[in-house]
Short mmCIF file of C-alpha atoms in Angstrom, two decimals:
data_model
loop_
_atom_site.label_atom_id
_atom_site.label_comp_id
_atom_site.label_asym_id
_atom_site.label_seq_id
_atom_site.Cartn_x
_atom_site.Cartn_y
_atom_site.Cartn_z
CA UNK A 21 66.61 114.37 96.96
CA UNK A 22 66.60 118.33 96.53
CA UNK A 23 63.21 118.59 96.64
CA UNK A 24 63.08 116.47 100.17
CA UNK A 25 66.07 118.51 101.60
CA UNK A 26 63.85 121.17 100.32
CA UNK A 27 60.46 120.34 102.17
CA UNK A 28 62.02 119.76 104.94
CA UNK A 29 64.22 123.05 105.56
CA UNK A 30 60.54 124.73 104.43
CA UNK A 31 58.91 123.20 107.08
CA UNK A 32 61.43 123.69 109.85
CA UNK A 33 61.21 127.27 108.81
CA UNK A 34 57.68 127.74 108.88
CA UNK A 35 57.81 126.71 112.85
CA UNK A 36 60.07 129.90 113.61
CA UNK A 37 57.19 132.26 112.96
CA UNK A 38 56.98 135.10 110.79
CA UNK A 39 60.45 136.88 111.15
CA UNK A 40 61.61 133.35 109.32
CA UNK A 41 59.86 133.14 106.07
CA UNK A 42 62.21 134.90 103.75
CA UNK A 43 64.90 132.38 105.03
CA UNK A 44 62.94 129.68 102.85
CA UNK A 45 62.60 131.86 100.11
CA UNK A 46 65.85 132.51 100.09
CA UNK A 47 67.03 129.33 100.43
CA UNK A 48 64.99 128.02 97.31
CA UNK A 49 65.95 130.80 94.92
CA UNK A 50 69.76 130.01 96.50
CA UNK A 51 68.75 126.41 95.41
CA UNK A 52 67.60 127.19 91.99
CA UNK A 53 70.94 128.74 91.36
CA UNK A 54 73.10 126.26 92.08
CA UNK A 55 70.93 123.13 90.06
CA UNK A 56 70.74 126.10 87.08
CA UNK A 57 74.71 125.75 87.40
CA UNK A 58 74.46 121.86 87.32
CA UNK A 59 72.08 122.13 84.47
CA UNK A 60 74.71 123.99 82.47
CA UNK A 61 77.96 122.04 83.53
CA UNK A 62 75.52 118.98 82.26
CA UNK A 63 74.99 120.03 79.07
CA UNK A 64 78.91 121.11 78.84
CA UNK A 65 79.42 117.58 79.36
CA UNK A 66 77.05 116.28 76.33
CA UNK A 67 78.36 118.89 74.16
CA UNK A 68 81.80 117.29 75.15
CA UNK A 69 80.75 113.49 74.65
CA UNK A 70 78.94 115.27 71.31
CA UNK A 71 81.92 116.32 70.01
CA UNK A 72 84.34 113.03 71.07
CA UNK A 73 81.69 111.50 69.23
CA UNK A 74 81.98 113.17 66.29
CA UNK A 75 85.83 112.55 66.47
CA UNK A 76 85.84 108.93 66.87
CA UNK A 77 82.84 108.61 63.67
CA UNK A 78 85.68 110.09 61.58
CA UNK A 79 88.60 108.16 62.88
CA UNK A 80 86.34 104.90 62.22
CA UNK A 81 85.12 105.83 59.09
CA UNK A 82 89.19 106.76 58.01
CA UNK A 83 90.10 103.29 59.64
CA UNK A 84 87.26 101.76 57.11
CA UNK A 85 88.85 103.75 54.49
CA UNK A 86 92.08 102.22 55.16
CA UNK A 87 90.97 98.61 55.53
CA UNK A 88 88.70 98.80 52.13
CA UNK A 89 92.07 100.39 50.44
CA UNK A 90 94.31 97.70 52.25
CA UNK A 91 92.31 94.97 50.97
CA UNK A 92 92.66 96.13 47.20
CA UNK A 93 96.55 96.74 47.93
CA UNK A 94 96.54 93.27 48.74
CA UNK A 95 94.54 92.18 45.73
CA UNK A 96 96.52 93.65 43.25
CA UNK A 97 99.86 92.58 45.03
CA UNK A 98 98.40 88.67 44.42
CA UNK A 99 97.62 89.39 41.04
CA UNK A 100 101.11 90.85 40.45
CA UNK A 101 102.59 87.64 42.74
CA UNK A 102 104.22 89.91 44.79
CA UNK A 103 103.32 88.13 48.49
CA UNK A 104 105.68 90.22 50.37
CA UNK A 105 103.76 93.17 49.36
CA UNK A 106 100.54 91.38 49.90
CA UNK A 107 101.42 90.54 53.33
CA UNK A 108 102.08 93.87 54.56
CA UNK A 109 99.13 95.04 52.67
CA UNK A 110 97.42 92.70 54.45
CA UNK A 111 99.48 93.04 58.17
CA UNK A 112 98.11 96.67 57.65
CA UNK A 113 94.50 96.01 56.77
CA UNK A 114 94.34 94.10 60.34
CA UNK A 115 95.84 96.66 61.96
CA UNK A 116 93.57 99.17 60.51
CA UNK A 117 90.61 96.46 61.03
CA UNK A 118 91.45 96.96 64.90
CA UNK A 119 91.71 100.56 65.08
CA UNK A 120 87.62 100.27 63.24
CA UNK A 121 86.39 98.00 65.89
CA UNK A 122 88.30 100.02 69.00
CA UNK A 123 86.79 103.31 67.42
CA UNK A 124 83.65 101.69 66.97
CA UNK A 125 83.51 100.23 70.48
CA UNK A 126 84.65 103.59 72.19
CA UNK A 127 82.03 105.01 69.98
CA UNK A 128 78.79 102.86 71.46
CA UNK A 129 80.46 103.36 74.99
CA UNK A 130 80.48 107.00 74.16
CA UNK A 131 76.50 107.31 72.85
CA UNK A 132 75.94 104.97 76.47
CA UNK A 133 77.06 108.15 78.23
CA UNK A 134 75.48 110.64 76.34
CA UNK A 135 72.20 109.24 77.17
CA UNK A 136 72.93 108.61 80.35
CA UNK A 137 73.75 112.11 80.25
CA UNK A 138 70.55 113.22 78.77
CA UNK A 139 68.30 111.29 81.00
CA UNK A 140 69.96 113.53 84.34
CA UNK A 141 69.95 116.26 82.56
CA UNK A 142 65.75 115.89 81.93
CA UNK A 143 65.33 115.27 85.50
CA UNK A 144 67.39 118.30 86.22
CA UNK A 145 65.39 120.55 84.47
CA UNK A 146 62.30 118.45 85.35
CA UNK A 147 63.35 119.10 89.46
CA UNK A 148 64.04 122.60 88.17
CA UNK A 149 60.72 123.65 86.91
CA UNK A 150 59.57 122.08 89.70
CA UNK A 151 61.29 124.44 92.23
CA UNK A 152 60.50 127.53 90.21
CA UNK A 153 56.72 126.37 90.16
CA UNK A 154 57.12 125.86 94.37
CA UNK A 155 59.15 128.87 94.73
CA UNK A 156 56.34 130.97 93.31
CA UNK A 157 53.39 129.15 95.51
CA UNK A 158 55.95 129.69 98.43
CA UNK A 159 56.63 133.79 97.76
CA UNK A 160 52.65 134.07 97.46
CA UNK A 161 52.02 132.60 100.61
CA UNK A 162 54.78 133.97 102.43
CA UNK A 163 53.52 137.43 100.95
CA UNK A 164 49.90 136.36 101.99
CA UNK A 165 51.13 135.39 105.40
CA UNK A 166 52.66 139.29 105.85
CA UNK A 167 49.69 140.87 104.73
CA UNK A 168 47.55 139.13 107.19
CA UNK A 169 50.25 139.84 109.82
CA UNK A 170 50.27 143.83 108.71
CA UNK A 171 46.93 143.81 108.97
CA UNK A 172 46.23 142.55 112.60
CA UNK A 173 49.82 144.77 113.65
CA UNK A 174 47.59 147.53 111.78
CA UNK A 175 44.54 147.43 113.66
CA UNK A 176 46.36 146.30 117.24
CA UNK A 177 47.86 149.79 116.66
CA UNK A 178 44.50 151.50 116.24
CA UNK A 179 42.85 150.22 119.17
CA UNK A 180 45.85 151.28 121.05
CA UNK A 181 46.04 154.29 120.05
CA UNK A 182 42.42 154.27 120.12
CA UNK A 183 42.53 154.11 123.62
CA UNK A 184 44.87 157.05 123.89
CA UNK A 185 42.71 159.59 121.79
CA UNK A 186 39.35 158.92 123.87
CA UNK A 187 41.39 159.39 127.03
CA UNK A 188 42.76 162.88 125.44
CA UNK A 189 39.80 164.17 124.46
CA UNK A 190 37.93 163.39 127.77
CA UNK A 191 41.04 165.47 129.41
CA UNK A 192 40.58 168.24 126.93
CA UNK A 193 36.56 168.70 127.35
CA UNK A 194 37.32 168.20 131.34
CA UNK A 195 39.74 171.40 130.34
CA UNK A 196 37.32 173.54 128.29
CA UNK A 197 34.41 173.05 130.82
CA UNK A 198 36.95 174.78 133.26
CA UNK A 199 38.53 177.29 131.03
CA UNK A 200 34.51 177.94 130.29
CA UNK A 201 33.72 178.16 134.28
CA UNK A 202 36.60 180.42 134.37
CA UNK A 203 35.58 182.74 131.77
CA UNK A 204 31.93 183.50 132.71
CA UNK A 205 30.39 180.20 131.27
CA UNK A 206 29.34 179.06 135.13
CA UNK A 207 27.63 182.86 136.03
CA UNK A 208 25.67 182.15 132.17
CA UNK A 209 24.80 178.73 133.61
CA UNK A 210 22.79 180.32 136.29
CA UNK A 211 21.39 182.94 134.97
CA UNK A 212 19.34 180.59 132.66
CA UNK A 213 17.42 179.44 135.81
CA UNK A 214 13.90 180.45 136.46
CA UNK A 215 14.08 184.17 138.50
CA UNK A 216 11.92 183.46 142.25
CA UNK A 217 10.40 186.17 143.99
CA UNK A 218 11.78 188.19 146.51
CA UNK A 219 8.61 188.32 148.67
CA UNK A 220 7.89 184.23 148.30
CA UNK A 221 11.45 184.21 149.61
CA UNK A 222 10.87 186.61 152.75
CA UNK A 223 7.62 184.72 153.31
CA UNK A 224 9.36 181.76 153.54
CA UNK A 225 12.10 182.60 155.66
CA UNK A 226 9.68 183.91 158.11
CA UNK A 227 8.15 180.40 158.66
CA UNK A 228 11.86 178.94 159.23
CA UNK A 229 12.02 181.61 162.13
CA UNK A 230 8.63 180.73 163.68
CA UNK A 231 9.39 177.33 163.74
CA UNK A 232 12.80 178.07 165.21
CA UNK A 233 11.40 180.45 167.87
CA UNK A 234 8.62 177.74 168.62
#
């Protein structure tokens, strides 16, 4: 029955997503606790039935006493002809005979409950090994389940960010190139071209005015 209740609270759990695992966890170690409790009160209760046990072995074995010692009383009134004596030796071995067979019944209903008691208390501990064996699988895969999440919140954050450092580093080239234009770097850019003559140049802006004039 716990471990049902249990399976079932797991799995409606497990639908809620991520933020809802350590409620199972939880939950099982909260279980664990409270059938560790049972398992004690349990074996409180055989110790009890132990010890009532042990209490009504010696009242039947003084009621056997009393019988065995009753019956000689008896005896020994009969051989003294005292049947007055006898009698009550006897009224008080039946008596005594009695208290043996109560003792001895309450006994066997006694050693009835103390196995009945024993057979819970083995599926207790059974259920509870059980749990502690499922709680473990269930912390590993709840721990497995985080580090997967971590590790897709991890790189989700990269690319974003990502993102953000290529566009920062195209603004800060865009800025050196100007800072460089700014400082000289666009009057070194021409300079590296190839020098043209000055008379190639007059010769060819005299053809532009021929053609003009034409």
């Amino acid at each position: 029955m716990v471990m049902e209740r249990l399976n079932r609270f797991c799995k409606a759990y497990l639908h809620e997503g991520l933020e809802k695992l350590e409620d199972p966890v939880v939950m099982v170690k909260q279980y664990m606790r409270d059938m560790k409790a049972d398992i004690g009160k349990q074996q409180a209760t055989i110790e009890k039935h132990l010890r009532l046990d042990e209490t009504l072995k010696r009242n039947w074995q003084t009621a056997k006493e009393l019988v065995e010692r009753r019956e000689q009383q008896a005896r020994l009134a009969v051989e003294k002809e005292n049947d007055e004596l006898a009698k009550m030796a006897l009224r008080s071995k039946k008596e005594a005979w009695e208290q043996m067979n109560r003792f001895a019944a309450l006994r066997e209903k006694n050693e009835l409950q103390i196995e009945a008691q024993k057979q819970t208390l083995a599926e207790l501990e059974q259920k509870y090994n059980q749990l502690r064996d499922r709680k473990l699988e269930l912390v590993l895969r709840v721990q497995a389940v985080k580090a997967s999440e971590q590790i897709k919140d991890t790189k989700r954050k990269y690319r974003q960010q990502e993102s953000i450092i290529e566009n920062e580093f195209e603004r800060m080239e865009d800025k050196v190139t100007d800072l460089e234009w700014k400082s000289g770097g666009r009057s070194a850019v021409v300079s590296d071209l190839p020098a043209v003559d000055d008379e190639e140049l007059q010769a060819e802006l005299e053809q532009l005015k021929q053609k003009a004039n034409q």
